Coordinates of C-alpha atoms and ligand atoms in Angstrom, one line a residue:
M29 CA 0.0 -0.2 0.0
D30 CA 1.6 3.5 -1.0
K31 CA 1.2 6.0 1.4
K32 CA 1.8 9.3 0.0
E33 CA 3.6 12.0 1.8
I34 CA 2.4 15.4 1.5
N35 CA 4.9 18.1 2.3
Y36 CA 2.9 20.7 4.6
G37 CA 5.6 23.5 5.0
G38 CA 8.3 21.2 6.1
Y39 CA 5.8 18.8 8.1
K40 CA 5.3 15.8 6.1
M41 CA 1.5 14.4 6.4
K42 CA 0.5 11.0 5.7
T43 CA -2.3 10.7 3.2
Y44 CA -4.5 7.9 2.3
K45 CA -6.4 7.8 -0.8
I46 CA -9.9 6.6 -0.3
A47 CA -12.8 5.5 -2.9
V48 CA -16.1 6.7 -1.3
I49 CA -19.1 4.8 -2.6
P50 CA -22.0 6.2 -0.7
G51 CA -24.5 3.8 -2.8
D52 CA -28.1 3.7 -2.3
G53 CA -30.9 4.4 0.1
T54 CA -29.5 5.3 3.4
G55 CA -25.9 4.6 2.3
P56 CA -25.2 8.0 1.6
E57 CA -26.6 9.5 5.0
V58 CA -24.6 7.1 6.9
I59 CA -21.4 7.8 4.8
R60 CA -21.6 11.6 5.5
E61 CA -21.5 11.1 9.2
G62 CA -18.6 8.5 8.4
V63 CA -16.8 11.0 7.0
K64 CA -17.4 13.7 9.5
V65 CA -15.9 11.2 12.3
L66 CA -12.8 10.4 9.8
D67 CA -12.0 14.0 9.2
A68 CA -12.5 14.6 13.4
V69 CA -9.8 11.6 14.0
S70 CA -7.6 12.4 11.2
H71 CA -7.3 16.3 12.1
R72 CA -6.8 15.1 15.8
L73 CA -4.3 12.5 14.9
G74 CA -2.2 14.4 12.1
F75 CA -2.9 12.4 9.0
K76 CA -5.1 13.3 6.0
L77 CA -7.8 11.5 3.8
D78 CA -8.1 12.0 0.4
Y79 CA -11.8 11.3 -0.7
T80 CA -12.8 10.0 -4.1
Y81 CA -16.4 9.9 -4.6
Y82 CA -18.0 7.4 -6.9
D83 CA -21.8 7.2 -7.8
F84 CA -22.1 3.6 -8.3
G85 CA -25.8 2.1 -7.4
G86 CA -29.3 1.8 -8.4
E87 CA -29.9 5.5 -9.3
R88 CA -26.9 5.1 -11.7
Y89 CA -28.1 2.2 -12.9
L90 CA -31.4 3.2 -13.7
R91 CA -30.2 6.1 -15.7
T92 CA -27.6 4.3 -17.5
G93 CA -27.7 0.7 -17.8
E94 CA -24.6 0.0 -16.4
T95 CA -23.7 -1.5 -12.7
L96 CA -19.9 -0.7 -12.7
P97 CA -18.1 1.0 -15.9
D98 CA -15.4 -1.0 -17.4
S99 CA -12.9 1.1 -15.9
A100 CA -13.9 0.9 -12.1
I101 CA -12.0 -2.2 -11.0
E102 CA -9.1 -1.0 -12.4
E103 CA -9.5 2.6 -10.8
L104 CA -10.5 1.5 -7.4
K105 CA -7.2 -1.0 -7.1
K106 CA -5.3 2.6 -7.0
F107 CA -6.9 3.3 -3.5
D108 CA -5.7 2.5 -0.2
A109 CA -8.9 1.6 0.8
I110 CA -12.6 1.6 0.0
Y111 CA -15.4 2.9 2.2
L112 CA -19.1 1.8 0.9
G113 CA -22.6 2.8 2.2
A114 CA -25.2 0.4 0.9
I115 CA -26.2 -1.0 -2.5
G116 CA -29.5 -2.3 -3.1
H117 CA -32.5 -0.2 -4.6
P118 CA -36.3 -1.1 -4.8
Q119 CA -36.8 -0.5 -8.7
V120 CA -34.0 -3.1 -9.3
K121 CA -34.6 -6.7 -9.6
P122 CA -32.3 -8.6 -6.4
G123 CA -29.0 -9.6 -7.4
I124 CA -28.2 -7.6 -10.3
L125 CA -26.9 -4.7 -8.1
E126 CA -25.4 -7.1 -5.7
K127 CA -23.5 -9.3 -8.3
G128 CA -22.6 -6.2 -10.4
I129 CA -21.3 -4.2 -7.8
L130 CA -20.7 -5.5 -4.2
L131 CA -19.6 -8.9 -4.9
R132 CA -18.0 -7.9 -8.2
I133 CA -15.6 -5.9 -6.2
R134 CA -15.2 -8.3 -3.7
F135 CA -14.3 -10.9 -6.4
E136 CA -12.3 -8.8 -8.8
L137 CA -10.4 -7.1 -5.6
D138 CA -9.6 -10.4 -4.3
Q139 CA -10.9 -9.4 -1.1
Y140 CA -10.9 -13.1 0.3
V141 CA -11.5 -12.4 3.9
N142 CA -15.0 -10.7 5.2
L143 CA -14.1 -9.6 8.9
R144 CA -17.1 -9.0 11.1
P145 CA -17.0 -8.2 14.7
V146 CA -19.7 -9.1 16.8
K147 CA -19.1 -7.1 20.0
L148 CA -21.9 -5.7 22.6
Y149 CA -21.1 -2.2 23.5
P150 CA -21.9 -0.8 26.8
G151 CA -25.5 0.6 27.3
V152 CA -26.9 -1.4 24.1
D153 CA -29.8 -3.5 24.6
C154 CA -29.2 -7.1 23.9
P155 CA -32.2 -9.2 23.1
L156 CA -30.5 -12.2 24.9
K157 CA -31.5 -12.4 28.5
D158 CA -28.4 -11.8 31.0
K159 CA -26.1 -11.5 28.3
K160 CA -23.6 -8.5 29.1
P161 CA -20.4 -7.0 26.8
E162 CA -18.3 -9.2 28.5
D163 CA -20.3 -12.4 27.3
I164 CA -20.5 -11.0 23.6
D165 CA -17.2 -10.3 22.2
F166 CA -16.0 -12.4 19.3
V167 CA -15.0 -12.0 15.4
V168 CA -16.3 -14.1 12.5
V169 CA -14.0 -14.4 9.6
R170 CA -16.0 -15.1 6.5
E171 CA -14.2 -16.5 3.0
N172 CA -15.5 -14.0 0.8
T173 CA -14.5 -15.1 -2.9
E174 CA -15.6 -18.5 -3.2
G175 CA -18.1 -21.2 -2.2
L176 CA -21.6 -20.9 -3.3
Y177 CA -21.1 -17.2 -4.3
T178 CA -18.9 -17.8 -7.5
G179 CA -22.1 -18.0 -9.5
S180 CA -21.4 -21.2 -11.0
G181 CA -24.3 -23.2 -12.1
G182 CA -27.2 -23.2 -14.4
F183 CA -30.9 -24.1 -15.4
L184 CA -31.5 -27.0 -17.5
K185 CA -34.9 -26.9 -19.2
K186 CA -36.0 -23.9 -17.3
G187 CA -39.3 -23.0 -17.1
T188 CA -40.6 -26.8 -17.6
P189 CA -41.9 -29.5 -15.3
D190 CA -38.6 -31.1 -15.5
E191 CA -36.5 -27.9 -14.7
V192 CA -33.4 -28.6 -13.2
A193 CA -31.2 -25.7 -11.2
I194 CA -27.8 -26.0 -10.2
Q195 CA -25.6 -24.0 -7.7
V196 CA -22.5 -25.0 -7.1
S197 CA -20.1 -24.3 -4.0
I198 CA -16.5 -24.0 -5.2
N199 CA -13.9 -24.6 -2.6
T200 CA -10.4 -24.7 -3.6
R201 CA -7.1 -25.5 -1.2
K202 CA -5.8 -22.3 -2.0
G203 CA -8.6 -20.1 -1.1
V204 CA -9.6 -22.1 2.0
E205 CA -6.1 -22.4 3.4
R206 CA -5.8 -18.6 2.8
C207 CA -8.8 -17.9 5.1
I208 CA -7.7 -20.3 7.4
R209 CA -4.2 -18.8 7.6
Y210 CA -5.8 -15.2 7.9
A211 CA -8.1 -16.3 11.0
F212 CA -5.2 -18.0 12.6
E213 CA -3.2 -15.0 12.6
Y214 CA -5.7 -12.6 13.3
C215 CA -6.7 -14.9 16.4
R216 CA -3.1 -14.6 17.8
K217 CA -2.9 -10.8 17.0
R218 CA -6.3 -10.2 19.0
N219 CA -4.9 -12.2 21.9
K220 CA -8.2 -12.6 23.7
N221 CA -9.0 -16.4 24.3
K222 CA -6.5 -17.5 21.6
K223 CA -9.4 -19.8 20.5
L224 CA -10.4 -19.9 16.9
T225 CA -13.8 -22.2 16.0
L226 CA -14.4 -23.6 12.3
C227 CA -18.1 -23.6 11.8
G228 CA -19.1 -26.2 9.0
K229 CA -21.4 -28.9 8.0
T230 CA -18.9 -31.9 7.8
N231 CA -21.9 -34.4 8.6
V232 CA -23.7 -33.6 5.3
L233 CA -21.3 -31.4 3.0
T234 CA -18.8 -34.2 3.0
F235 CA -16.6 -32.9 0.3
A236 CA -16.5 -29.1 1.2
F237 CA -15.8 -29.2 4.8
D238 CA -13.7 -32.3 4.4
L239 CA -11.4 -29.8 2.8
W240 CA -12.0 -27.3 5.2
E241 CA -11.4 -29.4 8.0
R242 CA -8.3 -30.9 6.8
T243 CA -6.8 -27.8 6.0
F244 CA -7.9 -26.3 9.3
Y245 CA -6.0 -28.8 11.5
E246 CA -3.1 -28.7 9.2
V247 CA -2.9 -25.2 9.6
A248 CA -3.5 -25.4 13.1
K249 CA -0.1 -27.4 13.6
E250 CA 1.6 -24.1 12.9
Y251 CA -0.2 -22.3 15.6
P252 CA -0.1 -24.4 18.7
D253 CA -0.7 -21.0 20.9
I254 CA -4.1 -21.3 19.6
T255 CA -7.1 -23.6 20.7
T256 CA -8.9 -25.1 18.0
D257 CA -12.5 -26.2 17.8
Y258 CA -15.1 -26.9 15.4
A259 CA -19.0 -26.4 15.4
H260 CA -21.8 -27.4 12.8
V261 CA -23.3 -24.2 11.4
D262 CA -27.0 -25.5 12.6
A263 CA -25.3 -25.7 16.2
I264 CA -23.3 -22.6 15.9
T265 CA -26.6 -20.7 15.7
M266 CA -27.6 -22.1 18.9
W267 CA -24.9 -21.4 20.5
F268 CA -24.6 -17.7 19.6
V269 CA -28.1 -17.5 21.3
K270 CA -27.4 -19.6 24.4
N271 CA -23.7 -19.3 25.2
P272 CA -22.1 -16.4 23.1
E273 CA -19.3 -16.4 25.5
W274 CA -17.7 -19.1 24.1
F275 CA -16.7 -17.6 21.3
D276 CA -13.3 -15.9 20.2
V277 CA -12.7 -16.5 16.6
I278 CA -14.8 -18.0 14.3
V279 CA -14.0 -19.0 10.4
T280 CA -16.5 -20.1 7.9
D281 CA -17.5 -20.3 4.3
N282 CA -19.1 -17.6 2.4
M283 CA -22.7 -18.8 2.7
F284 CA -22.5 -19.9 6.3
G285 CA -20.9 -16.4 7.1
D286 CA -23.3 -14.7 5.4
I287 CA -26.0 -16.1 7.7
I288 CA -24.4 -16.3 10.8
T289 CA -23.2 -12.9 10.9
D290 CA -26.7 -11.5 10.6
L291 CA -27.3 -13.7 14.0
G292 CA -24.5 -12.2 15.1
A293 CA -25.6 -8.4 14.3
M294 CA -28.7 -8.9 16.0
I295 CA -27.0 -10.3 19.5
Q296 CA -24.8 -7.0 19.3
G297 CA -27.7 -4.7 19.2
G298 CA -28.9 -4.9 15.3
M299 CA -28.0 -3.4 11.9
G300 CA -27.4 -0.5 13.1
I301 CA -24.2 -1.2 14.6
A302 CA -22.8 -4.3 12.6
A303 CA -19.6 -3.0 11.0
G304 CA -17.5 -5.8 8.6
G305 CA -14.4 -5.5 6.2
N306 CA -13.8 -7.2 2.9
I307 CA -10.0 -7.7 3.1
N308 CA -7.1 -8.4 0.8
P309 CA -4.4 -8.4 2.8
E310 CA -2.1 -7.7 -0.2
G311 CA -4.4 -5.5 -1.5
V312 CA -7.4 -3.2 -1.5
S313 CA -9.8 -3.8 1.1
M314 CA -13.6 -2.1 1.2
F315 CA -15.2 -1.4 4.7
E316 CA -19.2 -1.4 5.1
P317 CA -21.8 -1.3 7.3
I318 CA -23.5 -4.8 6.9
G319 CA -27.1 -3.8 7.0
G320 CA -28.7 -2.8 3.7
S321 CA -30.2 0.3 2.0
A322 CA -33.1 0.5 4.1
P323 CA -35.5 2.5 1.6
K324 CA -38.0 3.3 4.0
Y325 CA -35.9 5.1 6.4
T326 CA -34.1 6.9 3.4
G327 CA -33.9 10.6 3.4
K328 CA -35.5 10.6 6.8
G329 CA -32.6 11.3 9.0
V330 CA -33.2 8.5 11.3
I331 CA -31.2 5.9 10.4
N332 CA -28.3 4.6 12.6
P333 CA -24.8 6.0 11.4
L334 CA -22.7 3.9 14.1
A335 CA -22.4 0.8 12.0
A336 CA -20.9 3.3 9.3
I337 CA -18.7 5.0 11.7
C338 CA -17.2 1.5 13.2
A339 CA -16.5 0.3 9.5
A340 CA -14.6 3.8 9.1
G341 CA -12.4 2.7 12.3
M342 CA -12.0 -0.7 11.1
M343 CA -10.8 0.7 7.8
L344 CA -8.5 3.0 9.5
E345 CA -6.8 0.2 12.0
N346 CA -6.5 -1.7 8.7
L347 CA -4.4 1.2 7.0
G348 CA -2.2 0.7 10.1
E349 CA -3.9 3.6 12.1
E350 CA -4.8 1.6 15.0
L351 CA -4.7 4.5 17.4
A352 CA -7.5 6.4 15.4
G353 CA -9.5 3.1 15.0
K354 CA -9.4 2.6 18.6
L355 CA -10.5 6.2 19.3
I356 CA -13.5 5.6 17.0
E357 CA -14.7 2.7 19.1
R358 CA -14.2 4.4 22.2
A359 CA -16.1 7.4 21.2
V360 CA -18.8 4.9 19.7
M361 CA -18.7 3.3 23.3
E362 CA -19.3 6.9 24.9
V363 CA -22.1 7.3 22.6
T364 CA -23.8 4.1 23.3
S365 CA -23.8 4.1 27.2
K366 CA -24.4 7.9 27.7
H367 CA -26.6 9.1 24.9
L368 CA -28.6 6.6 22.4
K369 CA -32.1 5.3 23.6
S370 CA -32.0 2.6 21.0
L371 CA -29.9 1.6 18.3
A372 CA -32.9 1.3 16.3
A373 CA -33.6 3.8 13.2
G374 CA -36.1 6.2 14.4
K375 CA -35.6 5.6 18.1
M376 CA -32.4 6.7 18.8
G377 CA -33.5 9.9 20.9
Y378 CA -31.2 11.6 18.1
S379 CA -31.1 12.3 14.4
T380 CA -28.7 10.5 12.1
A381 CA -26.4 13.9 11.7
E382 CA -26.8 14.6 15.5
V383 CA -25.2 11.0 16.6
G384 CA -22.4 11.5 13.9
D385 CA -21.5 15.0 15.7
L386 CA -21.7 13.3 19.2
V387 CA -19.1 10.4 17.9
A388 CA -16.9 13.3 16.3
K389 CA -17.0 15.2 19.6
Y390 CA -15.8 12.5 21.5
V391 CA -13.1 11.5 19.0
T392 CA -12.0 15.2 19.5
E393 CA -12.1 14.7 23.3
L394 CA -11.3 11.9 24.7
P395 CA -7.7 11.3 26.2
L396 CA -5.4 9.1 23.7
K397 CA -4.7 5.5 24.9
L398 CA -4.6 2.5 22.8
E399 CA -6.5 0.1 24.4
S400 CA -10.5 0.4 24.5
Ligands
LIG13 C1 -23.7 -9.1 3.1 C2 -24.8 -9.0 2.1 C3 -24.6 -9.7 0.8 C4 -23.9 -10.9 1.2 C5 -25.4 -9.5 -0.4 C6 -26.0 -7.9 -0.2 C7 -25.0 -9.7 -1.6 O1 -26.0 -9.9 2.9 O2 -22.8 -8.3 3.1 O3 -23.9 -10.1 4.0 O4 -24.7 -11.7 0.8 O5 -22.6 -11.1 1.0
LIG14 MN1 -25.5 -10.5 4.3

């Protein structure tokens, strides 16, 4: 990643080039607050963010018939990171924008890990009885470029009574191994319980998860400091509700990761707070709130921007600005514990912009320290 240093009157300020895709629905509203907080933190800590905005999304598609222009992928490769709001438009058939924009970027930029922390912040209502912030703090490492998401398959005799629809799950040794390796490294660096759980379905998906399981235990030999564990995906949904405190880092395939992280989002307080990073450790990564474009709340100033703000924090951490990332997280925790009535859209007790203002204020005023 090349970090340009710009010379400001003798003082060299580190500058990161960020591609911003506000996208559809409430995407632009939450991204605006994220950028507000990014500006506050970069100003305080002395680095610069240089934003380039792209109008990819449903409106552009309806106007031009184009999801991503051909030049987009090569252009996006030149940035240090991508900051995405939301993709999905009520007037566009499901699948077109998701595949044409979101999945295309994930695949073509080879963002092979989808990193989704599930953390209950102080003051946040948890739907699980008796569970406290200390009980819910784990991270899902979702494989992000393979599995059922590759679009392999097809129809036979479509529209007839003999129709066949095939959707293939692709799992390559290379793809599985790099994701598992990332999870072990992440678990070691996180240094919490040092426990990595493989989430699969070895009892039914006897080809795909055989490969996953073999690879998992082979790689594990290189990480004697990490405790390994295995859970079937159906059981894991049960444990998320019953014993979320058992988990530290979880690694899983694309489809299971998609499903269990929505459940994860609910136990951390909802889509208003759930953030994720699409990571290519050797390339350009993309950070996004994991909730959708929420068309029914669009333009009302009631959507919760915290997920987008947390995604911005993850982005800075990933760029190597760890102190900045932690500062954003601590500011968010101040806001959840001292201000917001609820994390749900329209029930926060504050508007979208006011929540952004509050986080920006704490980012400016909190004492600086690394741990959260
Ligand atoms: C997510 C979303 C996407 C996915 C959709 C919008 C394609 O649900 O980021 O989890 O399935 O990956
Ligand atoms: Mn999803």
